[in-house]
mmCIF file of C-alpha atoms in Angstrom:
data_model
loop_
_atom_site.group_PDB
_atom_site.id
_atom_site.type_symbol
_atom_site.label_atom_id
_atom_site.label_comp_id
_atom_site.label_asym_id
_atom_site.label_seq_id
_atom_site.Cartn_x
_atom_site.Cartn_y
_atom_site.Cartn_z
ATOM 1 C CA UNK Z 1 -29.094 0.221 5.922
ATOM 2 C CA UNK Z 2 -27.566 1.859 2.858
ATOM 3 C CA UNK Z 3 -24.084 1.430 4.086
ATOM 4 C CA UNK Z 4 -24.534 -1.802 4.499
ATOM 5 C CA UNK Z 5 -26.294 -2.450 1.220
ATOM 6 C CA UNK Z 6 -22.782 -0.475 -0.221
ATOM 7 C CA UNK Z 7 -20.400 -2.691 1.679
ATOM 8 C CA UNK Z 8 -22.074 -5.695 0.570
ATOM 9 C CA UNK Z 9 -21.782 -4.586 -3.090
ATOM 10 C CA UNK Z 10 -18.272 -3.805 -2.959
ATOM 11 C CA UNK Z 11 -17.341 -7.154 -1.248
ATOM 12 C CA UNK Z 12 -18.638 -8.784 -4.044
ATOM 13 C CA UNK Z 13 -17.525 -6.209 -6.583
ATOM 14 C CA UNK Z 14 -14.177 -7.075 -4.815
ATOM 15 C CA UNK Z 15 -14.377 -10.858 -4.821
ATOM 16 C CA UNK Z 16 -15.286 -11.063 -8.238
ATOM 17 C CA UNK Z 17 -12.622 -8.909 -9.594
ATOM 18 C CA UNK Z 18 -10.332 -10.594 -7.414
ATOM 19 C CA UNK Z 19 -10.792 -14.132 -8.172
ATOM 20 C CA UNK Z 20 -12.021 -13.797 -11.607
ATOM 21 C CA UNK Z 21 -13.641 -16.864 -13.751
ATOM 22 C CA UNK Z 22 -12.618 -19.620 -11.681
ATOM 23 C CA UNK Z 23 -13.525 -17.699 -8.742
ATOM 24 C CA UNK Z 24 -16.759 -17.059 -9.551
ATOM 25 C CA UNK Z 25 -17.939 -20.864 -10.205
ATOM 26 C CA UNK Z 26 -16.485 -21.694 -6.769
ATOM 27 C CA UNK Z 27 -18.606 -18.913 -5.223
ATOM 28 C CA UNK Z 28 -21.744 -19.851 -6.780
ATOM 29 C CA UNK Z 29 -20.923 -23.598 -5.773
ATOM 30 C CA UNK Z 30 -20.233 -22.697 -2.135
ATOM 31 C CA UNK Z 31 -23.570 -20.861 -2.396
ATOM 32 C CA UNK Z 32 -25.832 -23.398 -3.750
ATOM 33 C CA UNK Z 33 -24.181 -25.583 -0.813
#
């Protein structure tokens, strides 16, 4: 459970850092799709 918890984190840690701004208002779009 923990690991999974910690791979979740990172893969957002990841996504944010990778897509920045821009990415993060598309992310939170395709979520509240």
């Amino acid at each position: 459970m923990n690991v999974q918890i910690t791979i979740l984190c990172e893969n957002l840690v990841g996504r944010l850092k990778g897509l920045g701004e821009h990415g993060f208002s598309a992310f939170i779009e395709t979520d509240q799709e």
